[in-house]
mmCIF file of N, CA and C in Angstrom:
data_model
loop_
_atom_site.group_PDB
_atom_site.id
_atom_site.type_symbol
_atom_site.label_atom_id
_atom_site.label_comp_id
_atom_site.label_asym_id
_atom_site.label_seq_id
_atom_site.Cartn_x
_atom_site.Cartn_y
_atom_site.Cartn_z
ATOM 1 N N UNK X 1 -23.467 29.824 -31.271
ATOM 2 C CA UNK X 1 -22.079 29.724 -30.871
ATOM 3 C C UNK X 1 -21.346 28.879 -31.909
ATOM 4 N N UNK X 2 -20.215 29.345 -32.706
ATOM 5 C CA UNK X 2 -19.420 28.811 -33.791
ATOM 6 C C UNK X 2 -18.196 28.017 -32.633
ATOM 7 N N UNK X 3 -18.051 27.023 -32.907
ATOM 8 C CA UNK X 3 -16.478 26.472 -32.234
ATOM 9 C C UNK X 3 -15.812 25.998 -33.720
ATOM 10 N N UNK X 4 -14.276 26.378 -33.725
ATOM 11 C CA UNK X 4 -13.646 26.365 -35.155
ATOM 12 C C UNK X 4 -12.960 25.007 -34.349
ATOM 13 N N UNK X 5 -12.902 23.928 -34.906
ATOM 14 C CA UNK X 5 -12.240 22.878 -34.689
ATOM 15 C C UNK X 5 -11.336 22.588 -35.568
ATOM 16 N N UNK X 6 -10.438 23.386 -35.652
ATOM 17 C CA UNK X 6 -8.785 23.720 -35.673
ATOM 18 C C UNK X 6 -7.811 22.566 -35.315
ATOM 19 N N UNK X 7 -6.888 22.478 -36.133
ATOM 20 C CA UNK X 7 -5.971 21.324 -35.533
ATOM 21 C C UNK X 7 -4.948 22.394 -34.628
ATOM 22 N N UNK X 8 -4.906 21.424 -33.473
ATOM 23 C CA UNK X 8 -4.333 22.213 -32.289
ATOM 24 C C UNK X 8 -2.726 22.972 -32.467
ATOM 25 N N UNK X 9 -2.397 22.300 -33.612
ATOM 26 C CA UNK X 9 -0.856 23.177 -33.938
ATOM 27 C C UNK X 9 -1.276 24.790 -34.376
ATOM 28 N N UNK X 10 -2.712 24.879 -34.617
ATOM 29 C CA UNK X 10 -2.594 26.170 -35.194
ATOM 30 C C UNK X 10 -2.564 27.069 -33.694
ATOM 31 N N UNK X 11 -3.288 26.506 -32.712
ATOM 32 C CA UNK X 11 -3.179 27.351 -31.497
ATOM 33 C C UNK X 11 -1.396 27.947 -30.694
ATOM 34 N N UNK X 12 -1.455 29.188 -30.266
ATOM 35 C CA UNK X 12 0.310 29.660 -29.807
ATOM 36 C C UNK X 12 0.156 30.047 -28.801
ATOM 37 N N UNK X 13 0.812 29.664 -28.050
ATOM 38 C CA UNK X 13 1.684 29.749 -26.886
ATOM 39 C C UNK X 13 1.755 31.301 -26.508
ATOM 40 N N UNK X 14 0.670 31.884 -24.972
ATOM 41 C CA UNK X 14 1.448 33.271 -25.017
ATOM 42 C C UNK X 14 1.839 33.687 -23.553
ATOM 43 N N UNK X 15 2.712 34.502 -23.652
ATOM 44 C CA UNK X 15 2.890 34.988 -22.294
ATOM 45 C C UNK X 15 1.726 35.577 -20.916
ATOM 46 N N UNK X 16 0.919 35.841 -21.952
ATOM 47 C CA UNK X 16 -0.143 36.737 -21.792
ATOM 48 C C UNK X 16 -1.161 36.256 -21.095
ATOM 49 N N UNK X 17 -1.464 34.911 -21.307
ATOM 50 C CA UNK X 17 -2.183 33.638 -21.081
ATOM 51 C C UNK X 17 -1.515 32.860 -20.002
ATOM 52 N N UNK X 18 -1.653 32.723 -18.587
ATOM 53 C CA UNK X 18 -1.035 31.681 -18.186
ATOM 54 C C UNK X 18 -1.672 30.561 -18.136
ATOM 55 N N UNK X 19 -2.623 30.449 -18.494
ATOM 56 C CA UNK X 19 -3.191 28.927 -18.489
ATOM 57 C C UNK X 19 -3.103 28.876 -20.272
ATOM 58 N N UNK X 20 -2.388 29.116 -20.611
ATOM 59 C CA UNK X 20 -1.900 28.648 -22.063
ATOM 60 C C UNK X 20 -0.596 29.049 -22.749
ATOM 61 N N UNK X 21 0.476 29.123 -21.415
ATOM 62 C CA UNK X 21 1.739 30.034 -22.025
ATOM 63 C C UNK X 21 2.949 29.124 -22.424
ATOM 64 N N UNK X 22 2.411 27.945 -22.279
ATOM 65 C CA UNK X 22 3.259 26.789 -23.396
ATOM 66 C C UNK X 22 2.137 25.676 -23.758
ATOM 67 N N UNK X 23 2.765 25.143 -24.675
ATOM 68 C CA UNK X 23 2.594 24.272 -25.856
ATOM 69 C C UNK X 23 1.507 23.183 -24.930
ATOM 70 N N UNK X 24 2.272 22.314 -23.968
ATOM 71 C CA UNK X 24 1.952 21.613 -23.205
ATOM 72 C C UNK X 24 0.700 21.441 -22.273
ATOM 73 N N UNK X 25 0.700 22.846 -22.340
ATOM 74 C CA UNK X 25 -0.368 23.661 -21.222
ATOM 75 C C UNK X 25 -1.589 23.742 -22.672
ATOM 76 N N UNK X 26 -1.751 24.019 -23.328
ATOM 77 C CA UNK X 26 -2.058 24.242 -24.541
ATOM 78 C C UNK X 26 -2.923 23.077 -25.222
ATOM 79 N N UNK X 27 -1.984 21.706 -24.807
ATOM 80 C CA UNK X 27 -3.005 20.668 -24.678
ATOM 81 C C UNK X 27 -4.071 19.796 -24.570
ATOM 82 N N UNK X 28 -3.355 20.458 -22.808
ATOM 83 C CA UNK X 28 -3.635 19.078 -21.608
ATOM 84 C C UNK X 28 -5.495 20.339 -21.957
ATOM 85 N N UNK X 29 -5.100 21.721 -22.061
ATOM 86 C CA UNK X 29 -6.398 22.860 -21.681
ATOM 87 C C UNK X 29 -7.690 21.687 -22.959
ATOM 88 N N UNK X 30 -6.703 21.766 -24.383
ATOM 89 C CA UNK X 30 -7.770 21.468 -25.249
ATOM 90 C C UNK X 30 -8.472 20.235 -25.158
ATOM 91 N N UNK X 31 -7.687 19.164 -24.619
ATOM 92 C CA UNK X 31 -8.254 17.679 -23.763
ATOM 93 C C UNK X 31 -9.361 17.746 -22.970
ATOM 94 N N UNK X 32 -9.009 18.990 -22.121
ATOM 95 C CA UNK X 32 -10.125 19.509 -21.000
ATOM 96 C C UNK X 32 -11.192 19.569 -21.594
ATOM 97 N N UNK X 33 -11.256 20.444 -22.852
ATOM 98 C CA UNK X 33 -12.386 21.147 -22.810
ATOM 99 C C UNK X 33 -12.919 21.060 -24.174
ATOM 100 N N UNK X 34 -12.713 20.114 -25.113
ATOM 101 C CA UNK X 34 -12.896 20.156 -26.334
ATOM 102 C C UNK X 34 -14.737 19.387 -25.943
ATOM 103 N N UNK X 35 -14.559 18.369 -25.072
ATOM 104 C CA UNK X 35 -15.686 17.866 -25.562
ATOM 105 C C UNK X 35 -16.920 18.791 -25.042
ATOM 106 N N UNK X 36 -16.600 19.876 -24.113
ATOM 107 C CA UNK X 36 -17.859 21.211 -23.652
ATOM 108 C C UNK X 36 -18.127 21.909 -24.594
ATOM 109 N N UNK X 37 -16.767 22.430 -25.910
ATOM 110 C CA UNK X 37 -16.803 23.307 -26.426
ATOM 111 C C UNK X 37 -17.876 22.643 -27.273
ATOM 112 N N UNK X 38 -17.939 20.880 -28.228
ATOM 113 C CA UNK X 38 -18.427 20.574 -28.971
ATOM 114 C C UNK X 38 -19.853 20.685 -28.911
ATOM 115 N N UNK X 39 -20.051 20.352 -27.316
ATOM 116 C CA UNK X 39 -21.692 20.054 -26.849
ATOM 117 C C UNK X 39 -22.279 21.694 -26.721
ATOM 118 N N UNK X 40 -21.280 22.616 -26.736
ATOM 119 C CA UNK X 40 -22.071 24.035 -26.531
ATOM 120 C C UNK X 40 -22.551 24.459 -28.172
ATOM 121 N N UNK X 41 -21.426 24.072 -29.203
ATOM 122 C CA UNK X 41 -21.822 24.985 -30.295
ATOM 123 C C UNK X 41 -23.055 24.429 -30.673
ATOM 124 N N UNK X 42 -23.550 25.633 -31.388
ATOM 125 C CA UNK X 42 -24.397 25.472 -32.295
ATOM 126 C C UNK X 42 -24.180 25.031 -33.931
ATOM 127 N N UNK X 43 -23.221 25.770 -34.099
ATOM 128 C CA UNK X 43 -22.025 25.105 -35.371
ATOM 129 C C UNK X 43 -20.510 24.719 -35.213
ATOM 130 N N UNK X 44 -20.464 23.524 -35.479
ATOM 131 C CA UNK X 44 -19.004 23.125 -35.898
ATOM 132 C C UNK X 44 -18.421 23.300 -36.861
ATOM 133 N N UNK X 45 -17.194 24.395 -37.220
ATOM 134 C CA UNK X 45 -16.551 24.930 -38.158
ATOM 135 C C UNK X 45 -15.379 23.948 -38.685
ATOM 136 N N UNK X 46 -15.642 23.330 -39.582
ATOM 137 C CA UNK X 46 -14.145 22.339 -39.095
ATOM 138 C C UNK X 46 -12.837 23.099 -40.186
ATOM 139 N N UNK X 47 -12.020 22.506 -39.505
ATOM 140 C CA UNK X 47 -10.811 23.339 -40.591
ATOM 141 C C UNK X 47 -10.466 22.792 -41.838
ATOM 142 N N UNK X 48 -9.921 24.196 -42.005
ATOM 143 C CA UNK X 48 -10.027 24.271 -43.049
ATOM 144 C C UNK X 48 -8.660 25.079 -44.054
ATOM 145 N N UNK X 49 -8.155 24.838 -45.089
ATOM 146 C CA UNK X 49 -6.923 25.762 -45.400
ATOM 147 C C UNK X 49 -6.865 27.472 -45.491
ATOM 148 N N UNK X 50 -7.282 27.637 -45.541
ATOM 149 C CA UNK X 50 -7.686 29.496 -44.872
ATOM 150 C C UNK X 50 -8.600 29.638 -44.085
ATOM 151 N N UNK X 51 -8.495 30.871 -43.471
ATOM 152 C CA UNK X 51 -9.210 32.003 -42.747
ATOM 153 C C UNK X 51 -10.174 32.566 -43.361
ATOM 154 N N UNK X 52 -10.091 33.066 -44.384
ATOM 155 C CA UNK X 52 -10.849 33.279 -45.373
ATOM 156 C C UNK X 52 -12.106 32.249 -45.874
ATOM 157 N N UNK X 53 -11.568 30.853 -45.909
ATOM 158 C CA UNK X 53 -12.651 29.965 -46.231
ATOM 159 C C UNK X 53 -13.636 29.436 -45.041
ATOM 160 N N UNK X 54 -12.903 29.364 -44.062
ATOM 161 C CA UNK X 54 -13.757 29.433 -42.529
ATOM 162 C C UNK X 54 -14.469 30.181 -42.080
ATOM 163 N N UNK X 55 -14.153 31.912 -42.540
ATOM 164 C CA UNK X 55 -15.208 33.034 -42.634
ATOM 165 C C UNK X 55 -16.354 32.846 -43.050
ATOM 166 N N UNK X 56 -15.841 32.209 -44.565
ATOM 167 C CA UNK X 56 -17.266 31.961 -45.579
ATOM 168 C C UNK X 56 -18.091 30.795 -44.935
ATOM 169 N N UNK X 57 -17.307 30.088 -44.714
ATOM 170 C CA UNK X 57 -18.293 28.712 -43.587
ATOM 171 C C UNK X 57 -19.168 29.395 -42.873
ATOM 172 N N UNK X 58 -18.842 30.433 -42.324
ATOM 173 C CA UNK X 58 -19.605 30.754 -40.908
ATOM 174 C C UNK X 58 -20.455 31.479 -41.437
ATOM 175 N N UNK X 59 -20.800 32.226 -42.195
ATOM 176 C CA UNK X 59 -21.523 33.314 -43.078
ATOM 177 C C UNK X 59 -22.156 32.867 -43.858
ATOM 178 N N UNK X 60 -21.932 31.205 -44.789
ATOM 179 C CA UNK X 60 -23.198 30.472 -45.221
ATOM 180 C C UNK X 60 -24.071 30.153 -43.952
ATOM 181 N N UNK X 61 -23.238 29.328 -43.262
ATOM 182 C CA UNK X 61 -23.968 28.920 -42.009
ATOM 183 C C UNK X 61 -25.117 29.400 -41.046
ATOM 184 N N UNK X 62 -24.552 30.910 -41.145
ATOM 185 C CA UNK X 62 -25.357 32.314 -40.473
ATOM 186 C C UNK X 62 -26.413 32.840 -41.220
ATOM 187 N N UNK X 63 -26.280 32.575 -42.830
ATOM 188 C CA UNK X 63 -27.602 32.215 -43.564
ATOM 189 C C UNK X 63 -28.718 31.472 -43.315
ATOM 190 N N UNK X 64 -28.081 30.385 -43.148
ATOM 191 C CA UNK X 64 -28.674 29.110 -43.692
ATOM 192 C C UNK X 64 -29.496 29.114 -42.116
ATOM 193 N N UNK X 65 -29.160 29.480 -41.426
ATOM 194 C CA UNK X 65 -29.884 29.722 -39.867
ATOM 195 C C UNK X 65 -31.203 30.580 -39.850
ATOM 196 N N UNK X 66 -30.601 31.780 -40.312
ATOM 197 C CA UNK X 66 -31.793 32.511 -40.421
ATOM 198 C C UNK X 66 -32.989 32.217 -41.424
ATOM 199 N N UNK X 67 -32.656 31.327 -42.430
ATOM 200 C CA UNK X 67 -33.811 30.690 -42.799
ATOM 201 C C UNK X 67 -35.036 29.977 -42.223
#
């Protein structure tokens, strides 16, 4: 299990989501639950300036496992 530990501005607000359809809500959720998400992964992805370079994180990582 990868958890990308993202600074929370990158997360948005959707309609779609009601337990995440504002900013606020968006939060209080990541407060909740950051410290389950940490204790579940198996890797911590931390951020990073692209998408692209976080891919490659996860894909050394997914190597370096199967070793």
């Amino acid at each position: 299990l990868y958890f990308l530990d993202a600074d929370i501005s990158r997360l948005q607000a959707s309609s779609h989501r009601p337990l995440a359809d504002t900013k606020e809500k968006i939060k209080k959720l990541y407060a909740e639950r950051k410290r389950i998400y940490l204790a579940a992964a198996d890797v911590i992805v931390p951020d990073m300036k692209t998408a692209d370079e976080e891919a490659e994180y996860i894909l050394r990582k997914r190597r370096e496992m199967r070793l």
